Amino acid sequence: MPVLSTSPFLQPARLRCPQNSPGRQRRHTLPASEFRCLSPEDAISVFEIEREAFISVSGDCPLHLDEIRHFLTLCPELSLGWFEEGRLVAFIIGSLWDQERLSQAALTLHKPRGTAVHIHVLAVHRACRQQGKGSILLWRYLQYLRCLPFARRALLMCEDFLVPFYEKCGFQALGPCQVTVGALAFTEMQHAVRGHAFMRRNSGC
């Protein structure tokens, strides 16, 4: 699947090698690192990372395999994957929401006329954690959202221990989320992405 060219933030980052080096030959068609939107064909790789990341902590996954395929079919442009040597190492999946706050329906619905991007899940492969990849990917994702004319803000819900991480990424807590999953309760957080006309004019969006 080609890398999106609508935003400079999604351009693949490549390692440069001498003209005739073996490293250059190996990476001729396989970038060392690239960011691109996901497709339904990526669903199994996404689910394997998500399952390992969440089952041991929360006992369940934010999205099951059929739900991942559902969102990657309906709104692949609201996803972002980080690939290294062709292997998925981190990802975000989002959808559109049309209400001020998240509700139980937001877990499974995509509202095409919505202006809020609901970030369902951010996960990093276990071999790549503690390297800052989650915050880097989220930063790139938020920059990308600023290039989408319909996006006004990003919403997510997280457990309390993750609130400091998202606050460092610029999110603000809105208070307890209406959504519950089993015995789990969440904090709802948002990040404004509107009001960046100058950035749009000067970023190639």
PDB file of C-alpha atoms in Angstrom:
ATOM      1  CA  MET A   1       0.000   0.000   0.000  1.00  0.00           C
ATOM      2  CA  PRO A   2       1.576   3.336  -0.952  1.00  0.00           C
ATOM      3  CA  VAL A   3       2.535   5.804   1.711  1.00  0.00           C
ATOM      4  CA  LEU A   4       0.154   8.768   1.937  1.00  0.00           C
ATOM      5  CA  SER A   5       1.515  11.963   0.409  1.00  0.00           C
ATOM      6  CA  THR A   6      -1.145  14.371   1.721  1.00  0.00           C
ATOM      7  CA  SER A   7       1.026  15.395   4.642  1.00  0.00           C
ATOM      8  CA  PRO A   8       4.774  15.739   5.124  1.00  0.00           C
ATOM      9  CA  PHE A   9       4.358  14.158   8.549  1.00  0.00           C
ATOM     10  CA  LEU A  10       3.564  10.813   6.902  1.00  0.00           C
ATOM     11  CA  GLN A  11       6.536  10.731   4.555  1.00  0.00           C
ATOM     12  CA  PRO A  12       8.673   7.626   5.132  1.00  0.00           C
ATOM     13  CA  ALA A  13      11.880   8.156   7.069  1.00  0.00           C
ATOM     14  CA  ARG A  14      14.731   6.316   5.352  1.00  0.00           C
ATOM     15  CA  LEU A  15      18.267   5.553   6.439  1.00  0.00           C
ATOM     16  CA  ARG A  16      20.773   6.653   3.840  1.00  0.00           C
ATOM     17  CA  CYS A  17      23.524   4.272   2.755  1.00  0.00           C
ATOM     18  CA  PRO A  18      26.417   4.660   0.303  1.00  0.00           C
ATOM     19  CA  GLN A  19      25.395   4.183  -3.327  1.00  0.00           C
ATOM     20  CA  ASN A  20      26.690   0.626  -3.748  1.00  0.00           C
ATOM     21  CA  SER A  21      26.601  -0.663  -0.193  1.00  0.00           C
ATOM     22  CA  PRO A  22      24.742  -3.906   0.685  1.00  0.00           C
ATOM     23  CA  GLY A  23      22.574  -1.911   3.080  1.00  0.00           C
ATOM     24  CA  ARG A  24      21.383   0.308   0.257  1.00  0.00           C
ATOM     25  CA  GLN A  25      20.532  -2.715  -1.861  1.00  0.00           C
ATOM     26  CA  ARG A  26      18.543  -4.338   0.944  1.00  0.00           C
ATOM     27  CA  ARG A  27      16.503  -1.196   1.536  1.00  0.00           C
ATOM     28  CA  HIS A  28      15.949  -0.295  -2.086  1.00  0.00           C
ATOM     29  CA  THR A  29      12.288  -1.350  -1.946  1.00  0.00           C
ATOM     30  CA  LEU A  30      11.903  -1.789   1.830  1.00  0.00           C
ATOM     31  CA  PRO A  31      12.271   1.488   3.779  1.00  0.00           C
ATOM     32  CA  ALA A  32      14.045   1.146   7.111  1.00  0.00           C
ATOM     33  CA  SER A  33      11.180   3.073   8.718  1.00  0.00           C
ATOM     34  CA  GLU A  34       7.868   4.346   7.371  1.00  0.00           C
ATOM     35  CA  PHE A  35       4.561   5.688   8.628  1.00  0.00           C
ATOM     36  CA  ARG A  36       1.381   4.981   6.685  1.00  0.00           C
ATOM     37  CA  CYS A  37      -2.330   4.486   7.126  1.00  0.00           C
ATOM     38  CA  LEU A  38      -3.371   0.900   7.750  1.00  0.00           C
ATOM     39  CA  SER A  39      -5.569  -1.336   5.612  1.00  0.00           C
ATOM     40  CA  PRO A  40      -7.721  -4.386   6.404  1.00  0.00           C
ATOM     41  CA  GLU A  41      -4.757  -6.529   5.297  1.00  0.00           C
ATOM     42  CA  ASP A  42      -2.875  -5.247   8.352  1.00  0.00           C
ATOM     43  CA  ALA A  43      -5.600  -6.348  10.776  1.00  0.00           C
ATOM     44  CA  ILE A  44      -3.971  -9.560  11.996  1.00  0.00           C
ATOM     45  CA  SER A  45      -0.638  -7.867  12.727  1.00  0.00           C
ATOM     46  CA  VAL A  46      -2.518  -5.089  14.541  1.00  0.00           C
ATOM     47  CA  PHE A  47      -4.508  -7.553  16.628  1.00  0.00           C
ATOM     48  CA  GLU A  48      -1.440  -9.579  17.634  1.00  0.00           C
ATOM     49  CA  ILE A  49       0.273  -6.457  19.009  1.00  0.00           C
ATOM     50  CA  GLU A  50      -2.902  -5.213  20.694  1.00  0.00           C
ATOM     51  CA  ARG A  51      -3.714  -8.566  22.301  1.00  0.00           C
ATOM     52  CA  GLU A  52      -0.262  -8.912  23.830  1.00  0.00           C
ATOM     53  CA  ALA A  53      -0.261  -5.297  25.046  1.00  0.00           C
ATOM     54  CA  PHE A  54      -3.694  -5.246  26.700  1.00  0.00           C
ATOM     55  CA  ILE A  55      -4.695  -8.768  27.785  1.00  0.00           C
ATOM     56  CA  SER A  56      -2.056  -8.974  30.523  1.00  0.00           C
ATOM     57  CA  VAL A  57      -2.967  -5.504  31.862  1.00  0.00           C
ATOM     58  CA  SER A  58      -6.725  -5.134  31.417  1.00  0.00           C
ATOM     59  CA  GLY A  59      -7.856  -8.655  30.585  1.00  0.00           C
ATOM     60  CA  ASP A  60      -9.441  -7.544  27.300  1.00  0.00           C
ATOM     61  CA  CYS A  61      -8.627  -5.697  24.085  1.00  0.00           C
ATOM     62  CA  PRO A  62     -10.075  -2.293  23.117  1.00  0.00           C
ATOM     63  CA  LEU A  63     -10.844  -3.735  19.677  1.00  0.00           C
ATOM     64  CA  HIS A  64     -11.387  -7.333  18.658  1.00  0.00           C
ATOM     65  CA  LEU A  65     -10.217  -8.599  15.282  1.00  0.00           C
ATOM     66  CA  ASP A  66     -13.562  -8.107  13.539  1.00  0.00           C
ATOM     67  CA  GLU A  67     -13.777  -4.549  14.939  1.00  0.00           C
ATOM     68  CA  ILE A  68     -10.268  -3.771  13.717  1.00  0.00           C
ATOM     69  CA  ARG A  69     -11.232  -4.919  10.219  1.00  0.00           C
ATOM     70  CA  HIS A  70     -14.438  -2.901  10.526  1.00  0.00           C
ATOM     71  CA  PHE A  71     -12.675   0.395  11.244  1.00  0.00           C
ATOM     72  CA  LEU A  72      -9.833  -0.223   8.786  1.00  0.00           C
ATOM     73  CA  THR A  73     -12.469  -0.742   6.089  1.00  0.00           C
ATOM     74  CA  LEU A  74     -14.677   2.236   6.990  1.00  0.00           C
ATOM     75  CA  CYS A  75     -12.039   4.835   7.884  1.00  0.00           C
ATOM     76  CA  PRO A  76      -8.472   3.690   7.142  1.00  0.00           C
ATOM     77  CA  GLU A  77      -7.445   7.345   6.840  1.00  0.00           C
ATOM     78  CA  LEU A  78      -7.900   7.669  10.618  1.00  0.00           C
ATOM     79  CA  SER A  79      -5.306   4.997  11.361  1.00  0.00           C
ATOM     80  CA  LEU A  80      -1.528   5.205  11.401  1.00  0.00           C
ATOM     81  CA  GLY A  81       1.041   2.431  11.500  1.00  0.00           C
ATOM     82  CA  TRP A  82       4.777   2.594  12.123  1.00  0.00           C
ATOM     83  CA  PHE A  83       6.695  -0.007  10.129  1.00  0.00           C
ATOM     84  CA  GLU A  84      10.347  -0.932  10.498  1.00  0.00           C
ATOM     85  CA  GLU A  85      11.882  -3.135   7.801  1.00  0.00           C
ATOM     86  CA  GLY A  86       8.320  -3.867   6.668  1.00  0.00           C
ATOM     87  CA  ARG A  87       7.199  -5.057  10.123  1.00  0.00           C
ATOM     88  CA  LEU A  88       4.477  -3.267  12.091  1.00  0.00           C
ATOM     89  CA  VAL A  89       5.894  -2.026  15.410  1.00  0.00           C
ATOM     90  CA  ALA A  90       3.236   0.450  16.598  1.00  0.00           C
ATOM     91  CA  PHE A  91      -0.174   1.686  15.513  1.00  0.00           C
ATOM     92  CA  ILE A  92      -3.160   3.931  16.211  1.00  0.00           C
ATOM     93  CA  ILE A  93      -6.732   3.283  15.114  1.00  0.00           C
ATOM     94  CA  GLY A  94      -9.355   6.025  15.181  1.00  0.00           C
ATOM     95  CA  SER A  95     -12.853   6.790  13.926  1.00  0.00           C
ATOM     96  CA  LEU A  96     -15.113   9.844  13.796  1.00  0.00           C
ATOM     97  CA  TRP A  97     -17.551  10.749  16.560  1.00  0.00           C
ATOM     98  CA  ASP A  98     -20.292  13.399  16.491  1.00  0.00           C
ATOM     99  CA  GLN A  99     -21.036  14.072  20.165  1.00  0.00           C
ATOM    100  CA  GLU A 100     -19.346  16.268  22.778  1.00  0.00           C
ATOM    101  CA  ARG A 101     -18.421  13.275  24.955  1.00  0.00           C
ATOM    102  CA  LEU A 102     -17.864   9.600  24.288  1.00  0.00           C
ATOM    103  CA  SER A 103     -20.628   7.099  25.009  1.00  0.00           C
ATOM    104  CA  GLN A 104     -20.867   3.325  24.872  1.00  0.00           C
ATOM    105  CA  ALA A 105     -21.854   3.540  21.191  1.00  0.00           C
ATOM    106  CA  ALA A 106     -18.528   5.226  20.381  1.00  0.00           C
ATOM    107  CA  LEU A 107     -16.768   1.903  20.935  1.00  0.00           C
ATOM    108  CA  THR A 108     -18.181   0.426  17.730  1.00  0.00           C
ATOM    109  CA  LEU A 109     -19.509   3.278  15.564  1.00  0.00           C
ATOM    110  CA  HIS A 110     -17.938   5.526  12.949  1.00  0.00           C
ATOM    111  CA  LYS A 111     -19.875   8.764  12.389  1.00  0.00           C
ATOM    112  CA  PRO A 112     -18.797  10.108   8.958  1.00  0.00           C
ATOM    113  CA  ARG A 113     -20.179  13.596   9.705  1.00  0.00           C
ATOM    114  CA  GLY A 114     -18.387  13.831  13.041  1.00  0.00           C
ATOM    115  CA  THR A 115     -15.626  16.317  13.786  1.00  0.00           C
ATOM    116  CA  ALA A 116     -14.073  14.527  16.768  1.00  0.00           C
ATOM    117  CA  VAL A 117     -11.547  11.767  16.112  1.00  0.00           C
ATOM    118  CA  HIS A 118     -12.005   8.999  18.662  1.00  0.00           C
ATOM    119  CA  ILE A 119      -8.659   7.255  19.227  1.00  0.00           C
ATOM    120  CA  HIS A 120      -9.675   3.695  20.028  1.00  0.00           C
ATOM    121  CA  VAL A 121      -6.251   2.230  20.621  1.00  0.00           C
ATOM    122  CA  LEU A 122      -2.548   3.031  20.593  1.00  0.00           C
ATOM    123  CA  ALA A 123      -0.226   0.063  21.028  1.00  0.00           C
ATOM    124  CA  VAL A 124       3.473  -0.708  20.604  1.00  0.00           C
ATOM    125  CA  HIS A 125       5.066  -4.092  19.938  1.00  0.00           C
ATOM    126  CA  ARG A 126       6.566  -5.577  23.116  1.00  0.00           C
ATOM    127  CA  ALA A 127      10.081  -5.611  21.604  1.00  0.00           C
ATOM    128  CA  CYS A 128       9.893  -1.858  20.918  1.00  0.00           C
ATOM    129  CA  ARG A 129       8.559  -0.502  24.201  1.00  0.00           C
ATOM    130  CA  GLN A 130      10.396   1.899  26.506  1.00  0.00           C
ATOM    131  CA  GLN A 131      11.875   3.578  23.427  1.00  0.00           C
ATOM    132  CA  GLY A 132       9.492   6.532  23.159  1.00  0.00           C
ATOM    133  CA  LYS A 133       7.723   5.103  20.126  1.00  0.00           C
ATOM    134  CA  GLY A 134       4.240   5.597  21.563  1.00  0.00           C
ATOM    135  CA  SER A 135       4.681   9.339  22.089  1.00  0.00           C
ATOM    136  CA  ILE A 136       6.429   9.782  18.724  1.00  0.00           C
ATOM    137  CA  LEU A 137       3.636   7.973  16.886  1.00  0.00           C
ATOM    138  CA  LEU A 138       0.954   9.944  18.724  1.00  0.00           C
ATOM    139  CA  TRP A 139       2.703  13.238  17.872  1.00  0.00           C
ATOM    140  CA  ARG A 140       2.813  12.298  14.191  1.00  0.00           C
ATOM    141  CA  TYR A 141      -0.830  11.267  14.295  1.00  0.00           C
ATOM    142  CA  LEU A 142      -1.920  14.585  15.809  1.00  0.00           C
ATOM    143  CA  GLN A 143       0.076  16.508  13.186  1.00  0.00           C
ATOM    144  CA  TYR A 144      -1.624  14.445  10.507  1.00  0.00           C
ATOM    145  CA  LEU A 145      -5.085  15.195  11.953  1.00  0.00           C
ATOM    146  CA  ARG A 146      -4.339  18.922  11.631  1.00  0.00           C
ATOM    147  CA  CYS A 147      -4.217  18.380   7.867  1.00  0.00           C
ATOM    148  CA  LEU A 148      -7.722  16.871   7.770  1.00  0.00           C
ATOM    149  CA  PRO A 149     -10.254  19.690   7.256  1.00  0.00           C
ATOM    150  CA  PHE A 150     -13.041  17.924   9.161  1.00  0.00           C
ATOM    151  CA  ALA A 151     -11.016  17.138  12.303  1.00  0.00           C
ATOM    152  CA  ARG A 152     -11.505  19.565  15.202  1.00  0.00           C
ATOM    153  CA  ARG A 153     -10.319  17.555  18.196  1.00  0.00           C
ATOM    154  CA  ALA A 154      -9.094  14.132  19.269  1.00  0.00           C
ATOM    155  CA  LEU A 155     -10.839  12.185  22.036  1.00  0.00           C
ATOM    156  CA  LEU A 156      -9.755   9.107  23.933  1.00  0.00           C
ATOM    157  CA  MET A 157     -10.456   7.253  27.134  1.00  0.00           C
ATOM    158  CA  CYS A 158      -7.789   5.660  29.284  1.00  0.00           C
ATOM    159  CA  GLU A 159      -7.203   4.141  32.684  1.00  0.00           C
ATOM    160  CA  ASP A 160      -5.934   6.480  35.381  1.00  0.00           C
ATOM    161  CA  PHE A 161      -2.329   5.268  35.261  1.00  0.00           C
ATOM    162  CA  LEU A 162      -2.081   6.427  31.630  1.00  0.00           C
ATOM    163  CA  VAL A 163      -3.361   9.960  32.262  1.00  0.00           C
ATOM    164  CA  PRO A 164       0.154  11.415  32.870  1.00  0.00           C
ATOM    165  CA  PHE A 165       1.408   9.957  29.581  1.00  0.00           C
ATOM    166  CA  TYR A 166      -1.367  11.581  27.568  1.00  0.00           C
ATOM    167  CA  GLU A 167      -1.044  14.846  29.469  1.00  0.00           C
ATOM    168  CA  LYS A 168       2.612  14.988  28.412  1.00  0.00           C
ATOM    169  CA  CYS A 169       1.371  14.566  24.841  1.00  0.00           C
ATOM    170  CA  GLY A 170      -0.877  17.615  25.175  1.00  0.00           C
ATOM    171  CA  PHE A 171      -4.206  16.008  26.117  1.00  0.00           C
ATOM    172  CA  GLN A 172      -6.457  17.493  28.780  1.00  0.00           C
ATOM    173  CA  ALA A 173      -8.625  15.450  31.125  1.00  0.00           C
ATOM    174  CA  LEU A 174     -12.388  16.000  30.783  1.00  0.00           C
ATOM    175  CA  GLY A 175     -13.268  13.907  33.810  1.00  0.00           C
ATOM    176  CA  PRO A 176     -14.723  10.417  34.257  1.00  0.00           C
ATOM    177  CA  CYS A 177     -15.822   8.775  31.019  1.00  0.00           C
ATOM    178  CA  GLN A 178     -19.389   7.526  30.615  1.00  0.00           C
ATOM    179  CA  VAL A 179     -18.022   4.361  29.020  1.00  0.00           C
ATOM    180  CA  THR A 180     -17.268   1.317  31.146  1.00  0.00           C
ATOM    181  CA  VAL A 181     -15.919  -2.065  30.109  1.00  0.00           C
ATOM    182  CA  GLY A 182     -16.685  -4.689  32.704  1.00  0.00           C
ATOM    183  CA  ALA A 183     -15.322  -3.404  36.003  1.00  0.00           C
ATOM    184  CA  LEU A 184     -12.948  -0.955  34.314  1.00  0.00           C
ATOM    185  CA  ALA A 185     -13.540   2.799  34.572  1.00  0.00           C
ATOM    186  CA  PHE A 186     -11.817   5.411  32.417  1.00  0.00           C
ATOM    187  CA  THR A 187     -10.837   9.059  32.251  1.00  0.00           C
ATOM    188  CA  GLU A 188     -11.882  10.882  29.085  1.00  0.00           C
ATOM    189  CA  MET A 189      -9.286  13.168  27.503  1.00  0.00           C
ATOM    190  CA  GLN A 190      -9.181  15.521  24.525  1.00  0.00           C
ATOM    191  CA  HIS A 191      -6.670  17.376  22.350  1.00  0.00           C
ATOM    192  CA  ALA A 192      -7.697  20.292  20.127  1.00  0.00           C
ATOM    193  CA  VAL A 193      -6.561  20.059  16.510  1.00  0.00           C
ATOM    194  CA  ARG A 194      -8.464  23.029  15.073  1.00  0.00           C
ATOM    195  CA  GLY A 195      -7.223  26.579  14.652  1.00  0.00           C
ATOM    196  CA  HIS A 196      -4.047  25.611  12.842  1.00  0.00           C
ATOM    197  CA  ALA A 197      -4.619  27.410   9.527  1.00  0.00           C
ATOM    198  CA  PHE A 198      -1.038  28.696   9.494  1.00  0.00           C
ATOM    199  CA  MET A 199       0.291  25.173   9.873  1.00  0.00           C
ATOM    200  CA  ARG A 200      -1.973  23.925   7.075  1.00  0.00           C
ATOM    201  CA  ARG A 201      -0.809  26.683   4.735  1.00  0.00           C
ATOM    202  CA  ASN A 202       2.820  25.924   5.424  1.00  0.00           C
ATOM    203  CA  SER A 203       2.841  22.136   5.676  1.00  0.00           C
ATOM    204  CA  GLY A 204       1.706  21.067   2.225  1.00  0.00           C
ATOM    205  CA  CYS A 205      -1.655  19.855   3.545  1.00  0.00           C
TER     206      CYS A 205
END
